[in-house]
PDB file of C-alpha atoms in Angstrom:
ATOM      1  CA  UNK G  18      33.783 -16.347  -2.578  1.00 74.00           C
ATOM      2  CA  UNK G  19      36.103 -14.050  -0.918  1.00 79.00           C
ATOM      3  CA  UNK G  20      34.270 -10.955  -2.395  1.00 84.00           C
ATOM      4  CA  UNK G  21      30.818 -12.083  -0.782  1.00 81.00           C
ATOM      5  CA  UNK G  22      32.818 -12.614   2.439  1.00 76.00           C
ATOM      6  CA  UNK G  23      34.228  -9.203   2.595  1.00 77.00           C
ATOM      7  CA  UNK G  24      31.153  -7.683   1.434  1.00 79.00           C
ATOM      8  CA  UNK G  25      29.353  -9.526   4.350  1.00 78.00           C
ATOM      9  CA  UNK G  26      31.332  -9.901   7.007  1.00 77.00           C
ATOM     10  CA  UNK G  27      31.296  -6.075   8.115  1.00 75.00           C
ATOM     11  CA  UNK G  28      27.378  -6.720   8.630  1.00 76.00           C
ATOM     12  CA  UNK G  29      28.253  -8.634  11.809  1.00 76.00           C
ATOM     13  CA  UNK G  30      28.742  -6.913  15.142  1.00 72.00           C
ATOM     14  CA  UNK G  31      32.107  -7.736  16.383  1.00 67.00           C
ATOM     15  CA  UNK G  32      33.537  -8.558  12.972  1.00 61.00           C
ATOM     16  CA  UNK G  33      36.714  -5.975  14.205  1.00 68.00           C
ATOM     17  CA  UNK G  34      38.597  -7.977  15.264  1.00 70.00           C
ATOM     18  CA  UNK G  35      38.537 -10.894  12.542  1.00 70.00           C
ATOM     19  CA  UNK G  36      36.004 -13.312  14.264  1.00 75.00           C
ATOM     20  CA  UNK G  37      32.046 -13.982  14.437  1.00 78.00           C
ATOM     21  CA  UNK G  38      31.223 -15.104  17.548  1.00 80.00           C
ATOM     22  CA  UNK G  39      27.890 -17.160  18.316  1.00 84.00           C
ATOM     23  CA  UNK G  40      25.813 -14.214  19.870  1.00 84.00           C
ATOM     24  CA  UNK G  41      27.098 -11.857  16.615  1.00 81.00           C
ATOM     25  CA  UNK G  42      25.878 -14.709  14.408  1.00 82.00           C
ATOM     26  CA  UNK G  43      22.460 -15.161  15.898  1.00 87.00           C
ATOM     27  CA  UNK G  44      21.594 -11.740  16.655  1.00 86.00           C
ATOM     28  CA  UNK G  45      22.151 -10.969  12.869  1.00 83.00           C
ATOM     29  CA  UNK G  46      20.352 -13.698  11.356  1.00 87.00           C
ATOM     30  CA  UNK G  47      17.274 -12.742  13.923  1.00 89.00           C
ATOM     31  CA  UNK G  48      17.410  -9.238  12.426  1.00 88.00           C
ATOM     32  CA  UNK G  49      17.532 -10.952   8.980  1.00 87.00           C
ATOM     33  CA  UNK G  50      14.606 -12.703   9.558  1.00 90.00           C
ATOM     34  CA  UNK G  51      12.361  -9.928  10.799  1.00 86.00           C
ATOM     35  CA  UNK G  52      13.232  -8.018   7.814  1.00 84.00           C
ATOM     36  CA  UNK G  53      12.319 -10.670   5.046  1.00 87.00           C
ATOM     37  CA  UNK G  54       9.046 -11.204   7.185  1.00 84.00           C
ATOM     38  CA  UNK G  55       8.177  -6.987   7.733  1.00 78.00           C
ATOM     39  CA  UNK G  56       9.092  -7.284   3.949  1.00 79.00           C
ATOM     40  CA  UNK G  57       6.612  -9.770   2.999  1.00 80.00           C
ATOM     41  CA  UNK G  58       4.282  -8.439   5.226  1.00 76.00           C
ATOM     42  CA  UNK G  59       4.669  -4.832   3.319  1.00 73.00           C
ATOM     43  CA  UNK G  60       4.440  -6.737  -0.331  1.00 76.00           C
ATOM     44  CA  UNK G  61       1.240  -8.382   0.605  1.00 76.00           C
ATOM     45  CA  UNK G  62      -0.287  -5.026   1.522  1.00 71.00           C
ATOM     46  CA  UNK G  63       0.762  -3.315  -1.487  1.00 74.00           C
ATOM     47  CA  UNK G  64      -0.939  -6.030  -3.367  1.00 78.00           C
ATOM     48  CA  UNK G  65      -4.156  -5.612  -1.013  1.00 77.00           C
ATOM     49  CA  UNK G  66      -3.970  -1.351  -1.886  1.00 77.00           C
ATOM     50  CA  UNK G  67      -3.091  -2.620  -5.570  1.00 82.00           C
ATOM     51  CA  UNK G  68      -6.104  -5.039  -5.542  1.00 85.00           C
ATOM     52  CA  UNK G  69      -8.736  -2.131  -4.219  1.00 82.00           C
ATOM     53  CA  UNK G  70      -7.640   0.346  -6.699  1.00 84.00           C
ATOM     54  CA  UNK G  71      -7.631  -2.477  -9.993  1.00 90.00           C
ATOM     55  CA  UNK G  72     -11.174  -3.002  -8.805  1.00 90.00           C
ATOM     56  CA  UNK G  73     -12.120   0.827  -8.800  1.00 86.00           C
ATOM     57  CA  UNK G  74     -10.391   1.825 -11.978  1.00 89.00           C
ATOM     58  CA  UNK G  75     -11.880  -1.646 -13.823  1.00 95.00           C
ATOM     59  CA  UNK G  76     -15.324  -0.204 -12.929  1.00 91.00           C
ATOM     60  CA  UNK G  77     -14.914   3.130 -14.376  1.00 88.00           C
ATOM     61  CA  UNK G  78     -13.493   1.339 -17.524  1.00 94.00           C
ATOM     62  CA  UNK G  79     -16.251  -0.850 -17.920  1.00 95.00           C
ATOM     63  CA  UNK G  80     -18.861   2.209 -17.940  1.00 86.00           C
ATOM     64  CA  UNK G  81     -16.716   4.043 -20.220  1.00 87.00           C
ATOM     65  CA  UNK G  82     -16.840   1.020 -22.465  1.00 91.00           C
ATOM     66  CA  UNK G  83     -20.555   0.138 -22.218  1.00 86.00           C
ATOM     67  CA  UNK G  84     -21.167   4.018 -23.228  1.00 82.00           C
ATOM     68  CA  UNK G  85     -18.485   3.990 -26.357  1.00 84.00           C
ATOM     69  CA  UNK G  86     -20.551   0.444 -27.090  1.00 86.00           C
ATOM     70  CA  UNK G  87     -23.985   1.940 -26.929  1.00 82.00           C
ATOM     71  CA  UNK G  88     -22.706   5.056 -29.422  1.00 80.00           C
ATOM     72  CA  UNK G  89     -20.758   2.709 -32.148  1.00 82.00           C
ATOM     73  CA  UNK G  90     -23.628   0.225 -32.521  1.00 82.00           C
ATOM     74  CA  UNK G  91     -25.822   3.749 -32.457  1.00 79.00           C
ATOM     75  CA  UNK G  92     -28.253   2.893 -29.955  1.00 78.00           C
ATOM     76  CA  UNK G  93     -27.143   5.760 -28.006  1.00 71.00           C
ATOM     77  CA  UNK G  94     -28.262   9.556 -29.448  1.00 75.00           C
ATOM     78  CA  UNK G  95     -27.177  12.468 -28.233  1.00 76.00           C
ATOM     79  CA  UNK G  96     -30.409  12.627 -26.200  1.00 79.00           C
ATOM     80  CA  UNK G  97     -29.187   9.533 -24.013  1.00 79.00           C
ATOM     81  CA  UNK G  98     -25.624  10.975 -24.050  1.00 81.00           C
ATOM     82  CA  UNK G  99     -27.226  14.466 -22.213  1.00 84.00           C
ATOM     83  CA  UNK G 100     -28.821  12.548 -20.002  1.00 85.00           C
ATOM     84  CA  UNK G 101     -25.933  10.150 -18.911  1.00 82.00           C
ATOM     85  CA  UNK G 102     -24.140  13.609 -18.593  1.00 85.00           C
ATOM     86  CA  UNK G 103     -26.535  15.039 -16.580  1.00 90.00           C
ATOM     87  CA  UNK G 104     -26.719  12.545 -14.294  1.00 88.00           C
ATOM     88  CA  UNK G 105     -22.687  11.985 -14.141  1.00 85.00           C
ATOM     89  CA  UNK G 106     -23.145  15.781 -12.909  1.00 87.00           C
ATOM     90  CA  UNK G 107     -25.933  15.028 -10.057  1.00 89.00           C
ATOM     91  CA  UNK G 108     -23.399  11.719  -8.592  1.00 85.00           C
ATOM     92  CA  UNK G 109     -19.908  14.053  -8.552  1.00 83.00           C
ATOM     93  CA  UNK G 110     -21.905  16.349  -6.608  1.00 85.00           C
ATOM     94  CA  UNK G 111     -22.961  14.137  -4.432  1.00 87.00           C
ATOM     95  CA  UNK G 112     -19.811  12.178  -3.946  1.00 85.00           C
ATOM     96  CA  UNK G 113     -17.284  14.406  -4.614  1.00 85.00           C
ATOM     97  CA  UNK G 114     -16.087  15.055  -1.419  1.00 88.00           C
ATOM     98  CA  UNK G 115     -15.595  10.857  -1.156  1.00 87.00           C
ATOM     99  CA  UNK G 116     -13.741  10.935  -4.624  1.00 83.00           C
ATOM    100  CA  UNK G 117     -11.431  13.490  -3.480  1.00 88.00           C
ATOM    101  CA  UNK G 118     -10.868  11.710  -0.394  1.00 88.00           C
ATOM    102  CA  UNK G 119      -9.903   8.187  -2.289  1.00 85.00           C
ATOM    103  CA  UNK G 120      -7.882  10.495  -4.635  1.00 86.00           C
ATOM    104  CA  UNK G 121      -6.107  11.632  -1.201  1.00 88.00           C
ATOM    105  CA  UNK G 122      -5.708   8.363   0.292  1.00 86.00           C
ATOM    106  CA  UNK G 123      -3.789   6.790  -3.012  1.00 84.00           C
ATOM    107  CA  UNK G 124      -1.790   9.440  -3.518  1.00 85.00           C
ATOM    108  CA  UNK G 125      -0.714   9.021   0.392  1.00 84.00           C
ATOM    109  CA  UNK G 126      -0.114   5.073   0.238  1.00 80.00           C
ATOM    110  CA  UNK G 127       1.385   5.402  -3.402  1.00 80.00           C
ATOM    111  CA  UNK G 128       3.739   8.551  -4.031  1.00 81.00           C
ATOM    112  CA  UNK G 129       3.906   9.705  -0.257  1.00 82.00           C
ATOM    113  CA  UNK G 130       4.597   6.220   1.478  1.00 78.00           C
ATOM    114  CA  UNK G 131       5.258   7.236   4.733  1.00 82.00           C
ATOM    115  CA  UNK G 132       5.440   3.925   6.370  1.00 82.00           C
ATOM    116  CA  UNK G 133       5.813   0.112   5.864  1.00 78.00           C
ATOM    117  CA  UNK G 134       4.602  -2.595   7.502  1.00 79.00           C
ATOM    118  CA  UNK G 135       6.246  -3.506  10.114  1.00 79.00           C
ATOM    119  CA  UNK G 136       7.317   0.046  10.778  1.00 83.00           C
ATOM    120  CA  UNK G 137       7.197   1.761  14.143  1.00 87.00           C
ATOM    121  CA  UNK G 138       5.177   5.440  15.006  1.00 88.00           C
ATOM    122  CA  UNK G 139       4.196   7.295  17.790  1.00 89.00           C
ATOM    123  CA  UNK G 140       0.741   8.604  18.021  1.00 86.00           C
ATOM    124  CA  UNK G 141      -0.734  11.301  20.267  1.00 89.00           C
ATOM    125  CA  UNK G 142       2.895   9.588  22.408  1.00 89.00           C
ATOM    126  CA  UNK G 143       1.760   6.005  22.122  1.00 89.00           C
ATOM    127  CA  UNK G 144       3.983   3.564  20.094  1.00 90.00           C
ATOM    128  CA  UNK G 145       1.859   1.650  17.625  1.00 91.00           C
ATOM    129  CA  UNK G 146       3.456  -0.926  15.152  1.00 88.00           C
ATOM    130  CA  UNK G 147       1.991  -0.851  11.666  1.00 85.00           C
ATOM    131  CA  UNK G 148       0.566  -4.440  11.107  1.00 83.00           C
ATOM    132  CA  UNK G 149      -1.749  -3.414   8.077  1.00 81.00           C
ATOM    133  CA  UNK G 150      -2.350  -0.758   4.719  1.00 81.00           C
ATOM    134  CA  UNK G 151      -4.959  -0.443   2.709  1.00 80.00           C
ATOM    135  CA  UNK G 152      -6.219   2.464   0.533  1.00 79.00           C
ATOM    136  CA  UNK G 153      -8.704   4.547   2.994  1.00 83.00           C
ATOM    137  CA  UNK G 154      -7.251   2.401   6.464  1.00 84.00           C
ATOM    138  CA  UNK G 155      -4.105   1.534   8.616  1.00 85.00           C
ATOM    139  CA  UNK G 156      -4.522  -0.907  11.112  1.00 87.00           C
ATOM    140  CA  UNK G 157      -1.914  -0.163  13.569  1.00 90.00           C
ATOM    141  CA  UNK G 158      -1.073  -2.572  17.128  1.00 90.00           C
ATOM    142  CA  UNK G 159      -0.578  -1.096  20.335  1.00 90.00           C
ATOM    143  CA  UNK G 160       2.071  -2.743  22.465  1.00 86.00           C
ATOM    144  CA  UNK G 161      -0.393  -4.992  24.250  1.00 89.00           C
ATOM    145  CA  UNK G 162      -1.356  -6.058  20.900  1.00 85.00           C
ATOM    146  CA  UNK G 163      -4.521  -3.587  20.547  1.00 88.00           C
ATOM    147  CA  UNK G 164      -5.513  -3.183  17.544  1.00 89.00           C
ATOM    148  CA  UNK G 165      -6.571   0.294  16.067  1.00 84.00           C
TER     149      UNK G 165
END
């Protein structure tokens, strides 16, 4: 117990001079606290983001399955297939630019992870307070508890 005590006890402020006081104590549990709950705030988000893109990528799997179905039990020909293809062609034209976008906004909340939730940023000068992530949106609080 004496190695948990010396590995803790430099976590209060104060702790120089050998003793915790009451203000030390409560000050550090409080900042305890609001870290397990920014914490569980940022793990339900990720599972939100997580959620959105299962959803996404479970779609394109299922076509990709219903066309490798159609082909083994040959009801698709090749005449089907170049149609499918052509038509794949005509929707990434015309949503392209939103694919590249979602593309964008995982790569942002996923590799880049700029913030938590929970975290603290300054916009055009305002401080906002990150209350919420998801893969396109951020819902952020002004101080008078605004949301954006």
């Amino acid at each position: 117990i004496k190695e948990e005590v010396d590995l803790v006890f430099p976590l209060f402020d104060g702790s120089e001079n050998g003793y915790i006081n009451r203000k030390a104590l409560i000050d550090w549990v409080v900042k305890v606290y609001n870290g397990r709950k920014a914490l569980a705030h940022a793990l339900t988000d990720t599972k939100t983001a997580v959620k959105q893109l299962n959803k996404l990528v479970t779609g394109i799997l299922v076509v990709i399955t219903i066309v490798i179905w159609l082909l083994l039990m040959e009801i698709a020909s090749t005449k089907l297939l170049v149609f499918l293809a052509s038509q794949l062609v005509v929707v990434a034209f015309m949503f392209g630019n939103t694919c590249k976008t979602l593309f964008e906004a995982i790569v942002f909340v996923f590799v880049m992870h700029p913030f938590d939730v929970g975290d603290r940023c300054v916009v055009d000068g305002v401080p906002l307070l990150v209350e919420e992530m998801n893969l396109l949106t951020t819902v952020f609080l002004k101080l008078n508890n605004e949301k954006l």
